[in-house]
């Protein structure tokens, strides 16, 4: 494979355009682009929102309505937009406290306010060097590359290609600011179980994340032939990153809670949406919960490891379905918090911004696992969607 340094990365700042994995020179960004998934904010929004999410897949409204009931159960309102408004405000406050004078522009992929509007507003204000911050910590098509493709699409569709550049902070799955809130949540949950007299061997921790197609998972992370490729095992970078973070969390909890080193844990998946004929990552969280009593488990802590905040998948799939599954088999259950706007997490996000403002060398960047620090510039063919193929993408080496 051609060396990445021989490529020019499109849509990027001059510092990132060489294609080197890490940008280790300071970049004077004009603003931060907070990129979210988006969600409906009323019953009339639900089906149009789901059409946006599934665009190009030809799914009829009757099938979309099967998913819509999750949103309708909560009045048609996803919590995600309110959470991103809160995150935007928290970022602005932390930036101001540190004396970093950067505006935060917020746009979504699937619902208003859209990314197109955010980038257009930034350009109108003269802020043309943007640093993207996607609201997803891990590597896969849906959690990284799809955001990068949307960045490129927006620049092309708005005619701002060549005027506005968009880089992106590294995937932050193992940044201490993201990891610590999970450590706190698991410590409190298992500490409560143990304090109530439940033996460590009768407690289980389930780290839950969004299932994705197995083919997408296998193509997450650098491809074979790239000098940064490593054998990450079944599930590619996506599964490996979650497993690595879960191990760090459990080790930290074991160091703080007596007996926690004897507590078992698993990585589980949720929110599968593909046809039965298509392999997706398993096991499903509810299937695992159903088997826990036979293993002598009396209490389970469910950790939304794949989520930054309380998305609909957390409120429905974990707080509703998984909790019901635990109740049905007679075991205690606790769902631990997502990072949300935890001050440690918000501070960590601004640390990631500061890395790029200062050009912090990779060797000096904090990371809690051996997989990090992840790349600033995504590697060639990273996180391919095998069904849709490659589209132009910012913040990475083509394709």
CSV table of C-alpha atoms in Angstrom, one decimal:
chain,number,residue,atom,x,y,z
A,1,UNK,CA,0.0,0.0,0.0
A,2,UNK,CA,1.2,3.5,-0.8
A,3,UNK,CA,2.6,5.3,2.2
A,4,UNK,CA,0.0,7.6,3.8
A,5,UNK,CA,2.5,10.4,3.7
A,6,UNK,CA,2.3,10.3,-0.2
A,7,UNK,CA,-1.4,11.2,-0.1
A,8,UNK,CA,-3.0,14.5,0.4
A,9,UNK,CA,-6.0,14.5,2.7
A,10,UNK,CA,-8.9,16.4,1.3
A,11,UNK,CA,-11.0,18.9,3.2
A,12,UNK,CA,-8.3,19.1,5.9
A,13,UNK,CA,-6.2,21.9,7.4
A,14,UNK,CA,-2.6,22.1,5.9
A,15,UNK,CA,-1.3,20.5,9.1
A,16,UNK,CA,-3.4,17.4,8.6
A,17,UNK,CA,-3.3,17.3,4.9
A,18,UNK,CA,-0.1,15.2,4.6
A,19,UNK,CA,-1.9,12.2,5.9
A,20,UNK,CA,0.5,11.5,8.8
A,21,UNK,CA,-1.4,9.6,11.6
A,22,UNK,CA,-0.7,12.3,14.2
A,23,UNK,CA,-0.8,16.1,13.8
A,24,UNK,CA,2.1,17.2,16.0
A,25,UNK,CA,2.1,20.9,15.1
A,26,UNK,CA,-0.1,23.6,16.5
A,27,UNK,CA,-3.2,24.6,14.4
A,28,UNK,CA,-5.0,27.8,15.0
A,29,UNK,CA,-8.6,26.6,14.7
A,30,UNK,CA,-11.4,29.1,14.5
A,31,UNK,CA,-14.2,27.0,16.0
A,32,UNK,CA,-15.4,23.6,17.2
A,33,UNK,CA,-18.0,21.6,15.2
A,34,UNK,CA,-20.0,19.5,17.7
A,35,UNK,CA,-21.5,16.8,15.5
A,36,UNK,CA,-24.4,14.8,16.8
A,37,UNK,CA,-26.7,12.1,15.6
A,38,UNK,CA,-29.9,14.0,16.1
A,39,UNK,CA,-33.3,13.0,17.3
A,40,UNK,CA,-37.0,13.9,17.1
A,41,UNK,CA,-38.5,16.4,19.4
A,42,UNK,CA,-42.2,15.6,19.0
A,43,UNK,CA,-44.5,12.9,17.7
A,44,UNK,CA,-44.8,14.5,14.3
A,45,UNK,CA,-41.0,14.3,13.9
A,46,UNK,CA,-40.6,10.6,14.6
A,47,UNK,CA,-41.2,9.1,11.1
A,48,UNK,CA,-39.4,11.9,9.2
A,49,UNK,CA,-36.4,11.4,11.5
A,50,UNK,CA,-36.4,7.7,11.0
A,51,UNK,CA,-36.6,8.2,7.2
A,52,UNK,CA,-33.4,10.4,7.5
A,53,UNK,CA,-31.6,7.7,9.6
A,54,UNK,CA,-32.5,5.0,7.1
A,55,UNK,CA,-32.2,7.0,3.9
A,56,UNK,CA,-31.2,5.0,0.8
A,57,UNK,CA,-32.2,1.7,2.3
A,58,UNK,CA,-35.8,1.7,1.0
A,59,UNK,CA,-37.4,0.8,4.4
A,60,UNK,CA,-41.2,1.4,4.3
A,61,UNK,CA,-42.9,3.6,6.9
A,62,UNK,CA,-44.7,0.5,8.2
A,63,UNK,CA,-41.4,-1.0,9.3
A,64,UNK,CA,-40.2,2.3,10.6
A,65,UNK,CA,-43.3,2.5,12.8
A,66,UNK,CA,-42.0,-0.7,14.6
A,67,UNK,CA,-39.0,1.3,15.8
A,68,UNK,CA,-41.1,4.5,16.3
A,69,UNK,CA,-42.9,3.1,19.3
A,70,UNK,CA,-39.7,3.5,21.4
A,71,UNK,CA,-39.8,7.2,20.7
A,72,UNK,CA,-43.6,7.4,21.0
A,73,UNK,CA,-43.3,5.8,24.5
A,74,UNK,CA,-41.4,9.0,25.5
A,75,UNK,CA,-43.8,11.4,23.8
A,76,UNK,CA,-41.9,11.3,20.5
A,77,UNK,CA,-39.0,13.2,22.1
A,78,UNK,CA,-35.5,11.8,22.0
A,79,UNK,CA,-33.3,13.0,24.9
A,80,UNK,CA,-30.3,13.5,22.6
A,81,UNK,CA,-30.9,17.0,21.4
A,82,UNK,CA,-31.4,18.3,25.0
A,83,UNK,CA,-28.2,16.5,26.0
A,84,UNK,CA,-26.2,18.0,23.2
A,85,UNK,CA,-27.5,21.5,24.1
A,86,UNK,CA,-26.3,20.8,27.7
A,87,UNK,CA,-22.9,19.5,26.4
A,88,UNK,CA,-22.5,22.5,24.1
A,89,UNK,CA,-23.1,24.8,27.1
A,90,UNK,CA,-20.7,22.8,29.3
A,91,UNK,CA,-18.0,22.9,26.6
A,92,UNK,CA,-18.4,26.6,26.2
A,93,UNK,CA,-18.1,27.1,29.9
A,94,UNK,CA,-14.9,24.9,30.1
A,95,UNK,CA,-13.3,26.6,27.2
A,96,UNK,CA,-14.0,30.1,28.7
A,97,UNK,CA,-12.6,29.0,32.0
A,98,UNK,CA,-9.4,28.0,30.3
A,99,UNK,CA,-9.2,31.1,28.3
A,100,UNK,CA,-9.7,29.3,24.9
A,101,UNK,CA,-11.7,31.6,22.7
A,102,UNK,CA,-13.4,29.2,20.3
A,103,UNK,CA,-17.1,29.2,19.4
A,104,UNK,CA,-18.9,25.9,19.5
A,105,UNK,CA,-21.1,25.2,16.4
A,106,UNK,CA,-23.6,22.3,16.9
A,107,UNK,CA,-25.1,20.3,14.0
A,108,UNK,CA,-26.7,16.9,13.6
A,109,UNK,CA,-26.5,14.2,10.9
A,110,UNK,CA,-30.2,13.3,11.0
A,111,UNK,CA,-32.3,16.1,12.5
A,112,UNK,CA,-32.3,19.8,13.1
A,113,UNK,CA,-30.1,21.6,13.7
A,114,UNK,CA,-28.3,20.0,10.7
A,115,UNK,CA,-24.6,20.0,10.1
A,116,UNK,CA,-25.1,22.0,6.9
A,117,UNK,CA,-26.5,24.8,8.9
A,118,UNK,CA,-23.7,24.7,11.5
A,119,UNK,CA,-21.0,24.8,8.9
A,120,UNK,CA,-22.7,27.6,6.9
A,121,UNK,CA,-23.1,29.6,10.1
A,122,UNK,CA,-19.4,29.1,10.9
A,123,UNK,CA,-18.3,30.2,7.5
A,124,UNK,CA,-20.6,33.3,7.6
A,125,UNK,CA,-18.9,34.3,10.9
A,126,UNK,CA,-15.5,33.9,9.2
A,127,UNK,CA,-14.7,30.7,11.2
A,128,UNK,CA,-13.3,28.5,8.4
A,129,UNK,CA,-10.8,26.2,10.2
A,130,UNK,CA,-13.0,23.9,12.2
A,131,UNK,CA,-12.1,21.1,14.5
A,132,UNK,CA,-14.8,18.4,14.6
A,133,UNK,CA,-15.9,16.7,17.8
A,134,UNK,CA,-18.3,13.8,17.0
A,135,UNK,CA,-20.5,12.5,19.9
A,136,UNK,CA,-19.1,9.0,19.6
A,137,UNK,CA,-15.9,7.6,21.1
A,138,UNK,CA,-15.2,4.4,19.2
A,139,UNK,CA,-14.1,3.3,15.7
A,140,UNK,CA,-16.6,1.9,13.2
A,141,UNK,CA,-18.5,3.1,10.2
A,142,UNK,CA,-21.5,4.5,12.1
A,143,UNK,CA,-19.5,5.9,15.0
A,144,UNK,CA,-16.7,7.6,13.1
A,145,UNK,CA,-16.5,7.3,9.3
A,146,UNK,CA,-20.1,8.2,8.7
A,147,UNK,CA,-19.5,11.5,10.5
A,148,UNK,CA,-16.4,12.0,8.4
A,149,UNK,CA,-18.4,11.4,5.2
A,150,UNK,CA,-21.0,13.9,6.4
A,151,UNK,CA,-18.3,16.5,7.0
A,152,UNK,CA,-17.2,16.0,3.4
A,153,UNK,CA,-20.7,16.0,2.0
A,154,UNK,CA,-21.6,19.2,3.8
A,155,UNK,CA,-18.6,21.0,2.4
A,156,UNK,CA,-19.4,19.8,-1.1
A,157,UNK,CA,-23.1,20.5,-0.9
A,158,UNK,CA,-22.7,24.0,0.5
A,159,UNK,CA,-20.0,25.0,-1.9
A,160,UNK,CA,-17.6,25.6,0.9
A,161,UNK,CA,-15.0,23.0,-0.2
A,162,UNK,CA,-11.7,24.9,-0.5
A,163,UNK,CA,-12.9,27.6,1.9
A,164,UNK,CA,-13.7,25.7,5.1
A,165,UNK,CA,-11.6,22.8,6.4
A,166,UNK,CA,-12.7,20.3,9.0
A,167,UNK,CA,-10.3,18.2,11.0
A,168,UNK,CA,-11.4,15.9,13.8
A,169,UNK,CA,-10.2,15.0,17.3
A,170,UNK,CA,-9.0,11.5,17.8
A,171,UNK,CA,-11.4,8.7,18.8
A,172,UNK,CA,-11.4,9.1,22.6
A,173,UNK,CA,-12.6,5.7,23.8
A,174,UNK,CA,-9.6,5.4,26.1
A,175,UNK,CA,-9.1,9.0,27.1
A,176,UNK,CA,-9.2,9.2,30.9
A,177,UNK,CA,-11.9,11.8,30.9
A,178,UNK,CA,-14.2,9.4,29.1
A,179,UNK,CA,-13.2,6.3,31.1
A,180,UNK,CA,-13.4,7.8,34.6
A,181,UNK,CA,-17.2,8.3,34.8
A,182,UNK,CA,-17.6,4.6,34.0
A,183,UNK,CA,-15.2,3.7,36.7
A,184,UNK,CA,-17.2,5.8,39.1
A,185,UNK,CA,-20.5,4.3,38.1
A,186,UNK,CA,-19.3,0.7,38.3
A,187,UNK,CA,-17.6,1.3,41.6
A,188,UNK,CA,-20.8,2.7,43.1
A,189,UNK,CA,-23.0,-0.1,41.7
A,190,UNK,CA,-20.9,-3.1,42.8
A,191,UNK,CA,-20.0,-1.4,46.0
A,192,UNK,CA,-23.7,-1.1,46.8
A,193,UNK,CA,-24.3,-4.8,46.0
A,194,UNK,CA,-21.4,-5.9,48.2
A,195,UNK,CA,-22.4,-3.6,51.0
A,196,UNK,CA,-25.8,-5.3,51.0
A,197,UNK,CA,-24.2,-8.7,51.6
A,198,UNK,CA,-24.2,-10.1,48.0
A,199,UNK,CA,-21.0,-12.1,47.4
A,200,UNK,CA,-18.7,-10.9,44.7
A,201,UNK,CA,-19.1,-14.2,42.8
A,202,UNK,CA,-22.9,-13.5,42.7
A,203,UNK,CA,-22.4,-10.1,41.0
A,204,UNK,CA,-21.9,-9.6,37.3
A,205,UNK,CA,-21.0,-6.5,35.3
A,206,UNK,CA,-22.3,-6.2,31.7
A,207,UNK,CA,-20.7,-3.6,29.5
A,208,UNK,CA,-23.2,-2.9,26.8
A,209,UNK,CA,-22.7,-1.2,23.5
A,210,UNK,CA,-24.6,-0.8,20.2
A,211,UNK,CA,-24.4,-3.9,18.0
A,212,UNK,CA,-23.2,-3.3,14.5
A,213,UNK,CA,-23.0,-5.7,11.4
A,214,UNK,CA,-20.1,-8.1,11.8
A,215,UNK,CA,-18.7,-7.1,8.4
A,216,UNK,CA,-18.5,-3.5,9.6
A,217,UNK,CA,-16.9,-4.4,12.8
A,218,UNK,CA,-14.2,-6.5,11.0
A,219,UNK,CA,-13.4,-3.5,8.9
A,220,UNK,CA,-13.1,-1.0,11.8
A,221,UNK,CA,-9.7,0.4,12.3
A,222,UNK,CA,-6.7,0.4,9.9
A,223,UNK,CA,-6.8,-2.2,7.1
A,224,UNK,CA,-4.3,-4.9,6.6
A,225,UNK,CA,-1.3,-3.6,4.6
A,226,UNK,CA,-1.3,-0.2,6.4
A,227,UNK,CA,1.7,0.2,8.6
A,228,UNK,CA,-0.6,1.0,11.5
A,229,UNK,CA,-2.6,-2.2,11.1
A,230,UNK,CA,-2.6,-4.7,14.0
A,231,UNK,CA,-4.5,-7.9,14.5
A,232,UNK,CA,-7.3,-6.8,16.8
A,233,UNK,CA,-9.2,-10.1,16.6
A,234,UNK,CA,-12.8,-10.8,15.8
A,235,UNK,CA,-14.8,-7.6,15.8
A,236,UNK,CA,-12.0,-5.4,14.7
A,237,UNK,CA,-11.1,-2.2,16.4
A,238,UNK,CA,-14.7,-1.7,17.5
A,239,UNK,CA,-14.9,-4.7,19.7
A,240,UNK,CA,-11.2,-4.5,20.8
A,241,UNK,CA,-11.6,-0.9,22.0
A,242,UNK,CA,-14.7,-1.8,24.1
A,243,UNK,CA,-12.9,-4.8,25.6
A,244,UNK,CA,-9.8,-2.8,26.4
A,245,UNK,CA,-11.8,-0.1,28.2
A,246,UNK,CA,-13.9,-2.6,30.1
A,247,UNK,CA,-10.7,-4.2,31.4
A,248,UNK,CA,-9.4,-0.9,32.5
A,249,UNK,CA,-12.6,-0.1,34.3
A,250,UNK,CA,-12.7,-3.4,36.1
A,251,UNK,CA,-9.1,-3.1,37.2
A,252,UNK,CA,-9.7,0.4,38.5
A,253,UNK,CA,-12.8,-0.8,40.5
A,254,UNK,CA,-10.9,-3.8,41.9
A,255,UNK,CA,-8.2,-1.4,43.2
A,256,UNK,CA,-10.9,0.6,45.0
A,257,UNK,CA,-13.5,-1.9,46.2
A,258,UNK,CA,-12.5,-4.9,48.3
A,259,UNK,CA,-13.7,-8.1,46.7
A,260,UNK,CA,-14.4,-6.5,43.3
A,261,UNK,CA,-11.5,-8.5,41.7
A,262,UNK,CA,-13.7,-11.6,42.0
A,263,UNK,CA,-16.6,-10.1,40.1
A,264,UNK,CA,-17.1,-11.4,36.6
A,265,UNK,CA,-17.9,-9.3,33.5
A,266,UNK,CA,-18.9,-9.5,29.9
A,267,UNK,CA,-19.1,-7.3,26.8
A,268,UNK,CA,-22.6,-7.5,25.4
A,269,UNK,CA,-24.5,-5.8,22.6
A,270,UNK,CA,-27.9,-4.2,22.2
A,271,UNK,CA,-30.1,-2.4,19.7
A,272,UNK,CA,-29.6,-4.7,16.7
A,273,UNK,CA,-31.7,-3.5,13.7
A,274,UNK,CA,-30.5,-5.6,10.8
A,275,UNK,CA,-32.4,-8.5,9.1
A,276,UNK,CA,-32.0,-11.9,10.7
A,277,UNK,CA,-29.9,-13.1,7.7
A,278,UNK,CA,-27.2,-10.5,8.4
A,279,UNK,CA,-24.7,-11.3,11.1
A,280,UNK,CA,-24.4,-8.7,13.8
A,281,UNK,CA,-22.2,-8.6,16.9
A,282,UNK,CA,-23.4,-10.8,19.8
A,283,UNK,CA,-24.3,-11.7,22.5
A,284,UNK,CA,-27.4,-9.7,23.1
A,285,UNK,CA,-27.7,-8.1,26.5
A,286,UNK,CA,-31.1,-9.6,27.2
A,287,UNK,CA,-30.0,-13.1,26.2
A,288,UNK,CA,-27.1,-12.9,28.6
A,289,UNK,CA,-29.3,-11.6,31.5
A,290,UNK,CA,-31.6,-14.6,31.0
A,291,UNK,CA,-28.7,-16.9,31.6
A,292,UNK,CA,-27.3,-15.2,34.8
A,293,UNK,CA,-29.4,-17.0,37.4
A,294,UNK,CA,-28.2,-20.4,36.2
A,295,UNK,CA,-24.6,-19.1,36.8
A,296,UNK,CA,-25.5,-18.1,40.4
A,297,UNK,CA,-25.7,-14.4,39.7
A,298,UNK,CA,-28.0,-12.4,42.0
A,299,UNK,CA,-27.2,-8.8,40.9
A,300,UNK,CA,-26.1,-7.2,37.7
A,301,UNK,CA,-24.7,-3.8,36.9
A,302,UNK,CA,-25.4,-2.8,33.3
A,303,UNK,CA,-22.9,-0.3,32.0
A,304,UNK,CA,-23.7,1.7,28.8
A,305,UNK,CA,-20.0,1.7,27.7
A,306,UNK,CA,-20.7,2.5,24.1
A,307,UNK,CA,-22.7,5.7,24.8
A,308,UNK,CA,-21.7,9.3,25.8
A,309,UNK,CA,-25.1,10.2,27.1
A,310,UNK,CA,-28.6,8.7,27.7
A,311,UNK,CA,-29.6,8.1,24.1
A,312,UNK,CA,-33.0,6.5,23.3
A,313,UNK,CA,-31.1,3.2,23.1
A,314,UNK,CA,-30.1,3.6,26.7
A,315,UNK,CA,-33.6,4.7,27.9
A,316,UNK,CA,-35.4,2.0,26.0
A,317,UNK,CA,-33.1,-0.9,25.4
A,318,UNK,CA,-31.4,-0.8,28.8
A,319,UNK,CA,-33.6,1.1,31.2
A,320,UNK,CA,-36.8,-0.5,29.9
A,321,UNK,CA,-36.0,-3.9,28.2
A,322,UNK,CA,-32.9,-4.9,30.0
A,323,UNK,CA,-34.3,-4.0,33.4
A,324,UNK,CA,-37.5,-5.9,32.7
A,325,UNK,CA,-35.4,-8.9,31.6
A,326,UNK,CA,-33.5,-8.8,35.0
A,327,UNK,CA,-36.8,-8.5,36.9
A,328,UNK,CA,-38.3,-11.5,35.0
A,329,UNK,CA,-35.5,-13.8,36.2
A,330,UNK,CA,-35.5,-12.3,39.7
A,331,UNK,CA,-32.1,-10.6,39.9
A,332,UNK,CA,-31.3,-7.1,41.1
A,333,UNK,CA,-30.1,-4.7,38.4
A,334,UNK,CA,-28.6,-1.2,38.3
A,335,UNK,CA,-27.8,0.8,35.2
A,336,UNK,CA,-24.8,3.0,35.7
A,337,UNK,CA,-24.6,6.5,34.3
A,338,UNK,CA,-23.2,7.7,31.0
A,339,UNK,CA,-20.6,10.4,31.0
A,340,UNK,CA,-23.1,13.1,29.9
A,341,UNK,CA,-21.8,16.4,31.2
A,342,UNK,CA,-19.7,15.0,34.0
A,343,UNK,CA,-17.1,17.7,34.6
A,344,UNK,CA,-14.3,15.1,34.2
A,345,UNK,CA,-15.6,14.2,30.8
A,346,UNK,CA,-16.2,17.7,29.6
A,347,UNK,CA,-12.7,18.6,30.8
A,348,UNK,CA,-11.3,15.6,28.9
A,349,UNK,CA,-13.1,16.8,25.7
A,350,UNK,CA,-11.4,20.2,26.0
A,351,UNK,CA,-8.1,18.4,26.6
A,352,UNK,CA,-8.6,16.8,23.2
A,353,UNK,CA,-9.2,20.2,21.6
A,354,UNK,CA,-6.1,21.5,23.4
A,355,UNK,CA,-4.0,18.7,21.9
A,356,UNK,CA,-4.7,19.9,18.4
A,357,UNK,CA,-4.4,23.6,19.3
A,358,UNK,CA,-1.0,22.9,20.8
A,359,UNK,CA,0.2,20.1,18.5
A,360,UNK,CA,0.9,17.8,21.4
A,361,UNK,CA,3.2,14.9,20.4
A,362,UNK,CA,1.5,11.5,20.4
A,363,UNK,CA,3.9,10.2,23.0
A,364,UNK,CA,2.6,12.8,25.5
A,365,UNK,CA,-1.1,12.2,25.0
A,366,UNK,CA,-3.1,10.5,27.8
A,367,UNK,CA,-4.6,7.1,27.1
A,368,UNK,CA,-5.9,4.4,29.4
A,369,UNK,CA,-5.3,1.4,27.2
A,370,UNK,CA,-2.5,0.0,25.1
A,371,UNK,CA,-4.6,0.7,21.9
A,372,UNK,CA,-4.2,4.5,22.3
A,373,UNK,CA,-3.7,7.2,21.6
A,374,UNK,CA,-5.8,6.7,18.5
A,375,UNK,CA,-5.1,8.6,15.3
A,376,UNK,CA,-5.8,12.2,14.4
A,377,UNK,CA,-6.0,11.3,10.7
A,378,UNK,CA,-7.9,8.1,10.0
A,379,UNK,CA,-6.0,5.5,8.0
A,380,UNK,CA,-6.7,4.4,4.4
A,381,UNK,CA,-9.9,2.3,4.0
A,382,UNK,CA,-10.6,2.6,7.7
A,383,UNK,CA,-14.1,1.6,8.8
A,384,UNK,CA,-15.5,0.7,5.4
A,385,UNK,CA,-19.2,0.2,4.9
A,386,UNK,CA,-19.2,-2.8,2.6
A,387,UNK,CA,-22.8,-2.3,1.6
A,388,UNK,CA,-22.4,1.3,0.5
A,389,UNK,CA,-18.8,1.5,-0.4
A,390,UNK,CA,-16.4,4.4,0.0
A,391,UNK,CA,-17.6,8.0,-0.2
A,392,UNK,CA,-15.5,11.2,0.2
A,393,UNK,CA,-14.6,11.7,3.8
A,394,UNK,CA,-12.8,14.4,5.8
A,395,UNK,CA,-10.2,13.8,8.5
A,396,UNK,CA,-8.7,10.7,6.8
A,397,UNK,CA,-6.6,9.3,4.1
A,398,UNK,CA,-8.5,8.2,1.0
A,399,UNK,CA,-10.3,6.0,0.4
